[in-house]
Amino acid sequence: MKIALDPYMLRHVPLTELPGLVADLGYEYIELSPREDFLPFYLHPRADKATVTAFRKALDGVGVQLASVLPLYEWASPVEEDRQAAVRYWKRAIEITVDLGCPVMNSEFNGRAVAPADCERQFWRSLEELLPVFEREGLELRLEPHPYDFVEDGHAAVDLVRGIDADFVSFVYCAPHTFHQGGDIAGIMKHAGPLLTHLHIADSFDHRASSGNRYIVNPPSLADQIRIHQHLDIGQGEVDWDVFFQTLAELDFDGTATVCVFAWEERSRESAVHNRDRIQHYLAEYKKTGRAS
């Protein structure tokens, strides 16, 4: 299993210094999430050839690899102009990923939970344009449901990925989204089976608990338009990590696991080390055949 770090909490570190810092934290892999100076959220990439070359040289210099590149664009937007812009941004992000020598991109379904049919239609239109580009460039695409995406349920998301029916498209299980996916960790992972190639690891609280009163939204009429979750250190929330890692062992999972904690910028380095250590602890505890004796 590749253990990668999403360096979002370290995004203010200069890009060419980032690989060295990640190596110092004990990671061999980076999942490059949006940064304002490279691939901003929902905007056209800012990276030029010189920046890409310098970043790749910095990675090679310390022996750190890109496990994946994660852009976020509105490719399922019900607004056609926004969808078209997102496809343009995707195409440039694909070029950058190829130039970086990274074989994997992962992202979210996006769209809006209040307009699922409209957003799914737009999503398929975007895929019609982009899947041939991924295939031509030899890139994998790994997808996850995010809270408030047009698909949020984990089982339904697996079915959607399966429906794409491309051997280079697979599923990301995001642990901090567990409760928005329905809470069925083992069931969703097993439903995905070989489509499960990527994990996002952080903890979260169950927003459904206490009869739905754990988080109270005012005015209540907006509750169906709001999603709440956290990306906490392992052990700070309510994700069942024993079930999580035992299921991975049963599935003989050998993909990428990305630490994506965002809650503690004031101690970002300590958080990165803590979560790396916890993952290694669980991997040692659970064997391929299940729980270690």
Coordinates of C-alpha atoms in Angstrom, one line a residue:
M1 CA 0.0 0.0 0.0
K2 CA 1.2 3.5 -0.9
I3 CA 0.8 5.9 2.1
A4 CA 0.5 9.5 0.7
L5 CA 0.1 12.9 2.2
D6 CA -2.4 15.5 1.0
P7 CA -0.3 18.6 1.8
Y8 CA -3.2 21.1 1.9
M9 CA -2.3 22.2 5.5
L10 CA 1.2 22.9 4.1
R11 CA 0.1 24.8 1.1
H12 CA 1.9 28.0 2.1
V13 CA 5.2 26.1 1.9
P14 CA 6.9 27.1 -1.4
L15 CA 6.1 24.4 -4.0
T16 CA 9.8 23.4 -4.6
E17 CA 10.3 23.0 -0.8
L18 CA 7.3 20.9 -0.3
P19 CA 8.8 17.5 -1.4
G20 CA 11.7 17.9 1.1
L21 CA 9.3 18.6 3.9
V22 CA 7.0 15.7 3.1
A23 CA 10.1 13.4 3.1
D24 CA 11.1 14.8 6.5
L25 CA 7.7 13.8 7.8
G26 CA 8.3 10.2 6.7
Y27 CA 6.2 10.0 3.5
E28 CA 7.3 8.8 0.1
Y29 CA 4.2 9.9 -1.7
I30 CA 2.2 13.1 -2.2
E31 CA -1.4 13.5 -3.4
L32 CA -1.3 17.0 -4.9
S33 CA -4.5 18.7 -3.9
P34 CA -5.5 22.3 -5.0
R35 CA -3.1 25.2 -4.3
E36 CA -3.6 28.7 -5.5
D37 CA -0.2 28.8 -7.2
F38 CA -0.6 25.5 -9.1
L39 CA -4.1 24.0 -9.5
P40 CA -6.6 26.4 -7.7
F41 CA -10.0 25.3 -6.6
Y42 CA -12.5 25.6 -9.6
L43 CA -10.2 27.8 -11.7
H44 CA -7.9 27.3 -14.6
P45 CA -4.5 25.9 -13.6
R46 CA -1.8 28.5 -12.9
A47 CA 1.2 26.2 -13.4
D48 CA 3.5 26.9 -16.4
K49 CA 6.2 24.7 -17.9
A50 CA 8.9 26.2 -15.8
T51 CA 6.9 25.6 -12.6
V52 CA 6.1 22.0 -13.5
T53 CA 9.8 21.3 -14.4
A54 CA 11.0 22.8 -11.1
F55 CA 8.5 20.9 -9.0
R56 CA 9.4 17.6 -10.8
K57 CA 13.1 18.3 -10.2
A58 CA 12.4 18.9 -6.5
L59 CA 10.4 15.7 -6.2
D60 CA 13.2 13.7 -7.9
G61 CA 15.8 15.3 -5.7
V62 CA 14.4 13.9 -2.5
G63 CA 12.9 10.6 -3.8
V64 CA 9.3 11.6 -3.3
Q65 CA 6.7 10.6 -5.9
L66 CA 3.3 11.9 -6.8
A67 CA 0.7 9.2 -6.0
S68 CA -2.0 11.3 -7.6
V69 CA -3.1 14.8 -8.7
L70 CA -6.4 16.0 -7.3
P71 CA -8.2 18.8 -9.2
L72 CA -11.6 20.1 -8.3
Y73 CA -13.8 21.5 -11.1
E74 CA -17.5 22.0 -11.7
W75 CA -17.8 19.4 -14.4
A76 CA -21.3 18.4 -13.2
S77 CA -22.6 21.9 -12.9
P78 CA -26.2 22.3 -14.2
V79 CA -25.0 25.6 -15.6
E80 CA -23.7 24.7 -19.1
E81 CA -21.2 27.5 -19.3
D82 CA -19.6 26.5 -16.0
R83 CA -19.5 22.8 -17.2
Q84 CA -17.7 23.8 -20.4
A85 CA -15.2 25.9 -18.4
A86 CA -14.5 22.9 -16.1
V87 CA -13.8 20.6 -19.1
R88 CA -11.3 23.1 -20.4
Y89 CA -9.6 23.3 -16.9
W90 CA -9.6 19.5 -16.7
K91 CA -7.8 19.2 -20.1
R92 CA -5.0 21.6 -18.9
A93 CA -4.7 19.8 -15.6
I94 CA -4.3 16.5 -17.5
E95 CA -1.5 18.0 -19.5
I96 CA 0.2 19.1 -16.3
T97 CA -0.2 15.7 -14.7
V98 CA 1.3 14.0 -17.7
D99 CA 4.3 16.4 -17.6
L100 CA 4.8 15.6 -13.9
G101 CA 5.0 11.9 -14.8
C102 CA 2.1 11.0 -12.5
P103 CA -0.2 8.2 -13.8
V104 CA -3.3 9.0 -11.5
M105 CA -5.8 11.7 -11.1
N106 CA -8.6 11.6 -8.6
S107 CA -11.6 14.0 -8.0
E108 CA -15.2 14.3 -6.8
F109 CA -18.5 13.9 -8.7
N110 CA -19.3 17.5 -7.8
G111 CA -22.7 19.0 -8.8
R112 CA -25.5 19.7 -6.4
A113 CA -27.4 17.4 -4.2
V114 CA -30.7 19.3 -4.8
A115 CA -30.5 18.7 -8.6
P116 CA -29.2 15.2 -9.0
A117 CA -30.7 14.4 -12.3
D118 CA -29.6 17.6 -14.0
C119 CA -26.1 17.2 -12.6
E120 CA -25.7 13.6 -13.6
R121 CA -26.7 14.5 -17.1
Q122 CA -23.9 17.2 -17.2
F123 CA -21.4 14.8 -15.6
W124 CA -21.9 12.3 -18.4
R125 CA -21.5 15.1 -21.0
S126 CA -18.2 16.0 -19.4
L127 CA -17.1 12.3 -19.4
E128 CA -17.9 12.0 -23.1
E129 CA -15.3 14.7 -23.7
L130 CA -12.7 13.7 -21.1
L131 CA -12.6 9.9 -21.0
P132 CA -10.9 9.7 -24.4
V133 CA -8.3 12.1 -23.2
F134 CA -7.6 10.1 -20.1
E135 CA -7.4 6.9 -22.2
R136 CA -5.1 8.5 -24.8
E137 CA -2.7 9.8 -22.1
G138 CA -2.7 6.5 -20.1
L139 CA -4.0 8.1 -17.0
E140 CA -6.2 6.5 -14.3
L141 CA -9.2 8.4 -13.0
R142 CA -10.4 7.7 -9.4
L143 CA -13.7 9.2 -8.2
E144 CA -15.4 9.8 -4.8
P145 CA -18.7 11.0 -3.6
H146 CA -18.4 14.2 -1.6
P147 CA -21.1 15.6 0.8
Y148 CA -23.5 17.7 -1.3
D149 CA -22.4 16.1 -4.6
F150 CA -25.2 14.9 -6.9
V151 CA -24.4 11.4 -5.6
E152 CA -23.6 11.1 -1.9
D153 CA -24.5 7.5 -1.0
G154 CA -21.5 5.2 -1.2
H155 CA -23.3 2.2 -2.7
A156 CA -24.9 4.5 -5.4
A157 CA -21.5 6.0 -6.1
V158 CA -19.9 2.6 -6.6
D159 CA -22.7 1.8 -9.1
L160 CA -22.1 5.0 -11.0
V161 CA -18.4 4.3 -11.3
R162 CA -19.2 0.8 -12.4
G163 CA -21.5 2.2 -15.0
I164 CA -18.7 4.3 -16.5
D165 CA -17.4 0.8 -17.5
A166 CA -13.8 1.9 -18.2
D167 CA -10.9 -0.1 -16.8
F168 CA -9.0 3.1 -16.0
V169 CA -11.8 4.6 -13.8
S170 CA -12.2 3.4 -10.2
F171 CA -13.5 4.3 -6.8
V172 CA -12.1 6.3 -3.8
Y173 CA -13.4 5.5 -0.4
C174 CA -13.2 8.7 1.7
A175 CA -13.3 7.8 5.4
P176 CA -14.2 11.3 6.7
H177 CA -17.3 11.1 4.4
T178 CA -18.3 7.8 5.9
F179 CA -21.5 9.1 7.5
H180 CA -22.7 11.1 4.5
Q181 CA -22.1 7.9 2.4
G182 CA -24.5 6.0 4.7
G183 CA -22.1 4.7 7.4
D184 CA -21.6 1.2 5.8
I185 CA -17.8 1.1 5.7
A186 CA -17.5 -2.7 5.0
G187 CA -20.5 -2.9 2.8
I188 CA -19.4 -0.1 0.5
M189 CA -15.8 -1.3 0.2
K190 CA -17.0 -4.9 -0.5
H191 CA -19.5 -3.6 -3.0
A192 CA -16.7 -1.8 -4.8
G193 CA -14.4 -4.8 -4.7
P194 CA -11.7 -4.4 -7.4
L195 CA -13.0 -0.9 -8.2
L196 CA -11.6 0.2 -4.8
T197 CA -8.2 1.6 -5.6
H198 CA -7.8 4.6 -3.4
L199 CA -8.5 5.7 0.2
H200 CA -8.8 9.1 1.9
I201 CA -8.0 8.9 5.6
A202 CA -9.2 11.3 8.3
D203 CA -11.7 11.0 11.1
S204 CA -15.1 12.6 11.5
F205 CA -18.1 12.7 13.7
D206 CA -21.5 11.1 12.8
H207 CA -23.7 14.1 12.0
R208 CA -26.8 11.8 12.2
A209 CA -26.3 11.0 15.9
S210 CA -28.5 12.1 18.7
S211 CA -31.7 11.9 16.6
G212 CA -30.1 14.3 14.1
N213 CA -29.6 17.0 16.7
R214 CA -25.8 16.8 17.0
Y215 CA -25.5 19.8 14.7
I216 CA -28.4 22.3 14.7
V217 CA -28.9 24.5 11.6
N218 CA -30.8 27.8 11.8
P219 CA -33.0 28.5 10.1
P220 CA -34.1 24.8 9.9
S221 CA -35.4 25.3 6.4
L222 CA -31.8 25.4 5.1
A223 CA -30.9 22.0 6.6
D224 CA -31.3 20.1 3.3
Q225 CA -28.8 22.5 1.6
I226 CA -26.0 22.2 4.2
R227 CA -23.5 19.4 4.9
I228 CA -21.2 19.2 7.9
H229 CA -18.2 16.9 8.3
Q230 CA -14.7 17.1 9.6
H231 CA -11.2 15.9 8.5
L232 CA -9.7 15.1 11.9
D233 CA -6.8 13.0 13.1
I234 CA -7.4 9.3 13.4
G235 CA -9.0 8.6 16.8
Q236 CA -10.6 12.0 17.2
G237 CA -13.9 11.1 15.6
E238 CA -16.3 8.2 15.2
V239 CA -15.1 6.3 12.1
D240 CA -14.7 2.7 13.1
W241 CA -11.1 2.1 12.2
D242 CA -11.1 -1.5 13.2
V243 CA -13.8 -2.2 10.6
F244 CA -12.1 0.0 8.1
F245 CA -8.7 -1.7 8.2
Q246 CA -10.0 -5.2 8.7
T247 CA -12.2 -4.9 5.6
L248 CA -9.1 -3.7 3.7
A249 CA -7.3 -6.8 4.9
E250 CA -10.1 -9.0 3.8
L251 CA -10.1 -7.4 0.3
D252 CA -6.3 -7.6 0.1
F253 CA -6.2 -3.9 -0.7
D254 CA -3.0 -2.7 -2.2
G255 CA -3.8 0.8 -3.6
T256 CA -3.1 4.3 -2.3
A257 CA -4.1 5.6 1.2
T258 CA -3.9 9.4 1.4
V259 CA -3.8 11.2 4.8
C260 CA -6.1 14.2 4.2
V261 CA -6.5 15.9 7.6
F262 CA -7.4 19.6 7.3
A263 CA -8.4 20.5 10.9
W264 CA -5.1 21.4 12.5
E265 CA -3.0 23.8 10.5
E266 CA -1.4 25.1 13.7
R267 CA 0.2 21.6 14.2
S268 CA 0.1 20.3 10.6
R269 CA 3.5 18.5 10.9
E270 CA 2.6 16.7 14.1
S271 CA -0.7 15.7 12.6
A272 CA 0.9 14.3 9.5
V273 CA 3.3 12.1 11.6
H274 CA 0.5 11.0 14.0
N275 CA -1.7 9.7 11.1
R276 CA 1.2 8.0 9.3
D277 CA 2.0 6.2 12.5
R278 CA -1.6 5.2 13.2
I279 CA -2.0 3.8 9.6
Q280 CA 1.2 1.8 10.0
H281 CA -0.1 0.5 13.4
Y282 CA -3.4 -0.7 11.9
L283 CA -1.7 -2.3 8.9
A284 CA 0.6 -4.2 11.3
E285 CA -2.4 -5.3 13.4
Y286 CA -4.6 -6.5 10.5
K287 CA -3.2 -9.1 8.2
K288 CA -4.3 -10.1 4.7
T289 CA -6.4 -12.9 6.3
G290 CA -8.1 -10.6 8.8
R291 CA -7.3 -9.6 12.4
A292 CA -3.7 -10.5 13.6
S293 CA -3.5 -13.1 16.3

